[in-house]
PDB file of C-alpha atoms in Angstrom:
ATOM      1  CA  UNK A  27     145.445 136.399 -46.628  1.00 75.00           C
ATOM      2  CA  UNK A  28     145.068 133.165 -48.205  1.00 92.00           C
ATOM      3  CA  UNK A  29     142.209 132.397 -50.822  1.00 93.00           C
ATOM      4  CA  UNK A  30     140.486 129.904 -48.053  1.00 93.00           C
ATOM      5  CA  UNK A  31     140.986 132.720 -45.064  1.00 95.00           C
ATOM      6  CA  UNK A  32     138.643 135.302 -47.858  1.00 95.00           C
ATOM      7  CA  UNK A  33     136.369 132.311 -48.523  1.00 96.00           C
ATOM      8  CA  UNK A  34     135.499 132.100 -44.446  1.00 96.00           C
ATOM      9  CA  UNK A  35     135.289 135.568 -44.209  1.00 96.00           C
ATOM     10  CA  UNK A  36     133.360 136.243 -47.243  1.00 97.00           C
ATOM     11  CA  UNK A  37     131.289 133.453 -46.216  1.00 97.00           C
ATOM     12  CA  UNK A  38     130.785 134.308 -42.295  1.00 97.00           C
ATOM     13  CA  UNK A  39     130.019 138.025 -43.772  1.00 97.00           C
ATOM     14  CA  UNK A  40     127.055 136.322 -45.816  1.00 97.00           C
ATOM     15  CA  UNK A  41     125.640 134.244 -43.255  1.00 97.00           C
ATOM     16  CA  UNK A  42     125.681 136.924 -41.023  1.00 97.00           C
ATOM     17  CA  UNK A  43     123.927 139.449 -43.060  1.00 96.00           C
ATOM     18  CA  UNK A  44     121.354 136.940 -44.114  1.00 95.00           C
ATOM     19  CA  UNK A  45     120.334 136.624 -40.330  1.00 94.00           C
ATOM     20  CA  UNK A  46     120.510 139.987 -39.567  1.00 94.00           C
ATOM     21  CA  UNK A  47     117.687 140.333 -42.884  1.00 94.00           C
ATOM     22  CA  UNK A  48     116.015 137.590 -41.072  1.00 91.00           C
ATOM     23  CA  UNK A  49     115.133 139.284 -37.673  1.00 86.00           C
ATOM     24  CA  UNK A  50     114.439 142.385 -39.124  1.00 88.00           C
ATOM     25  CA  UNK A  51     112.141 140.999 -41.144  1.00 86.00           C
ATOM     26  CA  UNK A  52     110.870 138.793 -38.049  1.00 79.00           C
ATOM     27  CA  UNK A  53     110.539 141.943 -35.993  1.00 78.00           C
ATOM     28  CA  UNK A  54     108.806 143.552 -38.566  1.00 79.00           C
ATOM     29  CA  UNK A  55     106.111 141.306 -39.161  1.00 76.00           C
ATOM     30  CA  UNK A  56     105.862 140.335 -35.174  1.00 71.00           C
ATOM     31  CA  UNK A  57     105.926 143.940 -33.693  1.00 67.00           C
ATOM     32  CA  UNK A  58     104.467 143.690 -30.174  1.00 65.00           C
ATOM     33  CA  UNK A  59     105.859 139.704 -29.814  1.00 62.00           C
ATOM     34  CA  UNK A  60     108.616 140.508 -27.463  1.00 65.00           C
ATOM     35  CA  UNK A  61     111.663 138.373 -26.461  1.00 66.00           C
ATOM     36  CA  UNK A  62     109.894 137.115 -23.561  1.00 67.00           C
ATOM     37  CA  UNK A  63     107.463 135.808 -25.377  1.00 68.00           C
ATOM     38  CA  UNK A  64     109.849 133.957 -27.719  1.00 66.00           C
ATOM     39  CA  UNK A  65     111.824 132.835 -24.378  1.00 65.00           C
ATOM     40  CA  UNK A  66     107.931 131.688 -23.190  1.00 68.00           C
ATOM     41  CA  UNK A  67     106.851 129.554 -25.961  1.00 67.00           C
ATOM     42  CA  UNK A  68     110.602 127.860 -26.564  1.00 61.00           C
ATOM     43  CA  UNK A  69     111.667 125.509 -24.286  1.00 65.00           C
ATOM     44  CA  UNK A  70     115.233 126.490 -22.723  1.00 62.00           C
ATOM     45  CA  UNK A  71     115.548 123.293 -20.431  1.00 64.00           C
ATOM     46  CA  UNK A  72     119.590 122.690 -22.306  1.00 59.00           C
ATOM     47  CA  UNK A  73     120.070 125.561 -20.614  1.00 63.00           C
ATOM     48  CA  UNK A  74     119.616 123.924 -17.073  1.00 63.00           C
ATOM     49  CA  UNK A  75     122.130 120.663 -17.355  1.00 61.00           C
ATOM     50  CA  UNK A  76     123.229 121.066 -13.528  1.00 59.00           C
ATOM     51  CA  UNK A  77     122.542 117.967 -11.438  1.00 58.00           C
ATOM     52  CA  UNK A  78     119.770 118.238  -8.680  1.00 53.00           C
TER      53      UNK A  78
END
């Protein structure tokens, strides 16, 4: 592997573990706030780009 292929990893590895620390911590300190009340108080309207 070349020294910029173990910098991505090493770095993807990093950012990955820092969000999995994040939720945990998230889910910790929110225990009954489910995900449809995440889904509820976010609005998801880029999810509905089809034309009417």
């Amino acid at each position: 592997m070349t020294q910029s292929m173990i910098y991505f990893v090493v770095g993807l590895a990093v950012v990955l573990a820092a969000v999995l620390m994040a939720a945990r911590r998230y889910r910790r300190d929110h225990p009954a706030d489910g995900m449809t009340h995440w889904l509820d108080s976010h609005h998801m309207g880029w999810l509905h780009r089809h034309r009417h």
